[in-house]
CSV table of C-alpha atoms in Angstrom, one decimal:
chain,number,residue,atom,x,y,z
Y,1,UNK,CA,13.4,-88.8,-83.0
Y,2,UNK,CA,11.9,-85.4,-83.0
Y,3,UNK,CA,9.0,-84.4,-85.3
Y,4,UNK,CA,6.5,-87.2,-86.1
Y,5,UNK,CA,3.6,-87.5,-88.5
Y,6,UNK,CA,1.6,-90.4,-89.9
Y,7,UNK,CA,1.0,-90.9,-93.6
Y,8,UNK,CA,-2.2,-92.2,-95.1
Y,9,UNK,CA,-0.8,-95.8,-95.0
Y,10,UNK,CA,-0.1,-95.7,-91.4
Y,11,UNK,CA,3.6,-95.2,-91.7
Y,12,UNK,CA,5.2,-92.9,-89.1
Y,13,UNK,CA,7.5,-90.4,-90.6
Y,14,UNK,CA,10.2,-89.4,-88.1
Y,15,UNK,CA,12.9,-86.7,-87.9
Y,16,UNK,CA,15.9,-88.6,-86.6
Y,17,UNK,CA,18.0,-86.5,-84.2
Y,18,UNK,CA,20.3,-89.5,-83.7
Y,19,UNK,CA,21.6,-89.6,-87.2
Y,20,UNK,CA,20.2,-86.4,-88.9
Y,21,UNK,CA,17.9,-88.4,-91.2
Y,22,UNK,CA,14.4,-88.6,-92.4
Y,23,UNK,CA,12.8,-91.9,-91.6
Y,24,UNK,CA,9.6,-93.9,-92.4
Y,25,UNK,CA,8.6,-96.4,-89.8
Y,26,UNK,CA,6.1,-99.0,-91.0
Y,27,UNK,CA,3.2,-100.3,-88.8
Y,28,UNK,CA,5.3,-103.4,-88.2
Y,29,UNK,CA,8.2,-101.4,-87.0
Y,30,UNK,CA,10.6,-101.5,-90.0
Y,31,UNK,CA,12.6,-98.4,-90.4
Y,32,UNK,CA,13.3,-97.1,-93.9
Y,33,UNK,CA,15.8,-94.2,-94.2
Y,34,UNK,CA,14.2,-91.8,-96.7
Y,35,UNK,CA,17.0,-89.1,-96.8
Y,36,UNK,CA,20.3,-88.6,-95.1
Y,37,UNK,CA,21.1,-85.2,-96.6
Y,38,UNK,CA,20.9,-82.8,-99.4
Y,39,UNK,CA,23.2,-82.6,-102.4
Y,40,UNK,CA,25.7,-85.0,-100.8
Y,41,UNK,CA,25.8,-83.2,-97.5
Y,42,UNK,CA,24.4,-84.4,-94.2
Y,43,UNK,CA,21.3,-82.6,-92.9
Y,44,UNK,CA,21.7,-80.2,-90.0
Y,45,UNK,CA,19.0,-82.1,-88.1
Y,46,UNK,CA,15.5,-82.7,-89.4
Y,47,UNK,CA,13.3,-81.3,-86.7
Y,48,UNK,CA,9.6,-81.2,-87.6
Y,49,UNK,CA,7.5,-82.8,-90.4
Y,50,UNK,CA,4.1,-82.4,-92.1
Y,51,UNK,CA,2.5,-84.4,-94.9
Y,52,UNK,CA,0.3,-82.5,-97.4
Y,53,UNK,CA,-2.9,-84.2,-98.7
Y,54,UNK,CA,-1.2,-84.9,-102.0
Y,55,UNK,CA,1.6,-86.8,-100.3
Y,56,UNK,CA,4.3,-84.1,-100.4
Y,57,UNK,CA,6.4,-84.2,-97.3
Y,58,UNK,CA,7.6,-80.9,-95.8
Y,59,UNK,CA,10.2,-80.8,-93.0
Y,60,UNK,CA,12.4,-78.3,-91.3
Y,61,UNK,CA,16.1,-78.8,-91.0
Y,62,UNK,CA,17.5,-76.8,-88.0
Y,63,UNK,CA,21.0,-77.0,-86.5
Y,64,UNK,CA,20.8,-77.9,-82.7
Y,65,UNK,CA,24.2,-79.6,-82.3
Y,66,UNK,CA,23.9,-82.7,-80.2
Y,67,UNK,CA,26.7,-83.9,-77.9
Y,68,UNK,CA,26.5,-87.4,-79.3
Y,69,UNK,CA,27.2,-86.4,-82.9
Y,70,UNK,CA,30.7,-87.4,-83.9
Y,71,UNK,CA,30.9,-85.7,-87.3
Y,72,UNK,CA,31.7,-82.0,-88.0
Y,73,UNK,CA,28.7,-79.7,-88.2
Y,74,UNK,CA,27.2,-78.1,-90.1
Y,75,UNK,CA,27.6,-79.5,-93.6
Y,76,UNK,CA,24.6,-77.7,-95.0
Y,77,UNK,CA,25.1,-74.0,-95.8
Y,78,UNK,CA,21.6,-73.0,-94.6
Y,79,UNK,CA,18.9,-74.0,-92.1
Y,80,UNK,CA,16.0,-74.7,-94.4
Y,81,UNK,CA,12.6,-76.2,-95.3
Y,82,UNK,CA,12.6,-79.2,-97.6
Y,83,UNK,CA,10.0,-80.9,-99.7
Y,84,UNK,CA,10.1,-84.7,-100.5
Y,85,UNK,CA,8.0,-86.0,-103.4
Y,86,UNK,CA,5.2,-88.5,-102.6
Y,87,UNK,CA,7.3,-91.3,-104.2
Y,88,UNK,CA,10.2,-90.4,-101.8
Y,89,UNK,CA,12.5,-90.1,-104.8
Y,90,UNK,CA,13.0,-86.3,-105.1
Y,91,UNK,CA,14.0,-83.8,-102.5
Y,92,UNK,CA,13.8,-80.0,-103.0
Y,93,UNK,CA,15.2,-77.2,-100.8
Y,94,UNK,CA,12.4,-74.6,-100.5
Y,95,UNK,CA,13.9,-71.8,-98.3
Y,96,UNK,CA,17.1,-70.0,-97.8
Y,97,UNK,CA,16.1,-67.0,-95.7
Y,98,UNK,CA,15.1,-68.4,-92.4
Y,99,UNK,CA,17.3,-68.2,-89.3
Y,100,UNK,CA,16.3,-71.5,-87.5
Y,101,UNK,CA,13.2,-73.1,-89.0
Y,102,UNK,CA,11.6,-75.4,-86.4
Y,103,UNK,CA,7.8,-76.1,-86.1
Y,104,UNK,CA,5.8,-76.8,-89.3
Y,105,UNK,CA,2.2,-77.4,-90.1
Y,106,UNK,CA,-0.2,-77.1,-93.1
Y,107,UNK,CA,-3.8,-76.5,-93.7
Y,108,UNK,CA,-6.0,-79.6,-94.2
Y,109,UNK,CA,-6.7,-78.6,-97.8
Y,110,UNK,CA,-2.9,-78.4,-98.5
Y,111,UNK,CA,-3.1,-74.8,-99.5
Y,112,UNK,CA,-1.1,-73.1,-96.8
Y,113,UNK,CA,2.1,-74.0,-95.0
Y,114,UNK,CA,3.1,-72.4,-91.7
Y,115,UNK,CA,6.8,-72.4,-90.7
Y,116,UNK,CA,8.0,-71.2,-87.3
Y,117,UNK,CA,11.4,-69.5,-87.4
Y,118,UNK,CA,12.4,-70.1,-83.8
Y,119,UNK,CA,15.8,-68.3,-84.4
Y,120,UNK,CA,14.0,-65.1,-85.4
Y,121,UNK,CA,11.0,-65.5,-83.1
Y,122,UNK,CA,8.6,-65.3,-86.0
Y,123,UNK,CA,6.2,-67.6,-87.9
Y,124,UNK,CA,5.5,-67.3,-91.6
Y,125,UNK,CA,2.7,-68.5,-93.9
Y,126,UNK,CA,3.3,-69.6,-97.4
Y,127,UNK,CA,0.9,-70.4,-100.2
Y,128,UNK,CA,1.6,-74.0,-101.5
Y,129,UNK,CA,1.6,-73.9,-105.3
Y,130,UNK,CA,0.3,-76.9,-107.5
Y,131,UNK,CA,4.0,-77.7,-108.0
Y,132,UNK,CA,4.4,-78.1,-104.2
Y,133,UNK,CA,6.7,-75.1,-104.0
Y,134,UNK,CA,6.2,-72.2,-101.5
Y,135,UNK,CA,5.0,-68.7,-102.6
Y,136,UNK,CA,3.8,-65.5,-101.1
Y,137,UNK,CA,5.7,-65.6,-97.8
Y,138,UNK,CA,3.9,-63.6,-95.2
Y,139,UNK,CA,4.5,-62.8,-91.5
Y,140,UNK,CA,1.8,-64.8,-89.6
Y,141,UNK,CA,2.9,-64.1,-86.0
Y,142,UNK,CA,5.6,-62.3,-84.0
Y,143,UNK,CA,6.3,-65.6,-82.2
Y,144,UNK,CA,8.4,-68.6,-83.0
Y,145,UNK,CA,7.4,-72.1,-82.1
Y,146,UNK,CA,9.1,-75.4,-81.2
Y,147,UNK,CA,6.1,-77.3,-82.6
Y,148,UNK,CA,2.7,-76.6,-84.1
Y,149,UNK,CA,-0.7,-78.1,-84.9
Y,150,UNK,CA,-3.8,-76.9,-86.5
Y,151,UNK,CA,-7.5,-77.5,-85.6
Y,152,UNK,CA,-10.5,-77.9,-87.9
Y,153,UNK,CA,-11.3,-74.2,-87.7
Y,154,UNK,CA,-7.8,-73.2,-88.9
Y,155,UNK,CA,-6.5,-72.1,-85.4
Y,156,UNK,CA,-2.8,-72.6,-85.1
Y,157,UNK,CA,-1.4,-73.9,-81.8
Y,158,UNK,CA,2.2,-73.0,-81.1
Y,159,UNK,CA,4.4,-74.4,-78.4
Y,160,UNK,CA,7.5,-73.2,-76.7
Y,161,UNK,CA,8.9,-71.6,-73.5
Y,162,UNK,CA,5.7,-69.5,-73.4
Y,163,UNK,CA,3.6,-72.7,-73.1
Y,164,UNK,CA,0.8,-73.1,-75.8
Y,165,UNK,CA,-0.3,-70.0,-77.7
Y,166,UNK,CA,-3.3,-70.1,-80.1
Y,167,UNK,CA,-3.7,-67.9,-83.0
Y,168,UNK,CA,-6.8,-67.6,-85.2
Y,169,UNK,CA,-6.3,-68.2,-89.0
Y,170,UNK,CA,-5.5,-64.4,-89.5
Y,171,UNK,CA,-2.8,-64.5,-86.9
């Protein structure tokens, strides 16, 4: 697996690099495949995941071709950010203008989502609407990130070849 995040029920959501799927792993270890692709096509490779306070799941789907894959890649026409509804029944593609989305994190109040575009070496912030969709894309930092987290003061911790870089909430 790659990106990991616990939901409020103690399930571990995991981005599977082995099979290009989004999983939920229960506390007793049972693996449930939530999604294998979008619109009948296999994901590029779910990479990182964040769960909003309302239960929406946001994840990045970047193409980093792995030598153990035996299927032709890519099937998706874009490297994107997706949202899964809290009941795990609906998936929505949210972006179509990123090069290689990777790290992802949201604010504790669920109002802002940060997405690192590792392929363009930039990180963007989005306002999350009441419908869960992303609005008002803004450049947050001239740095991409392989993974991110946020602290209780809103500082964003970004990782990558440069080590760990910390940005205040204003970038």
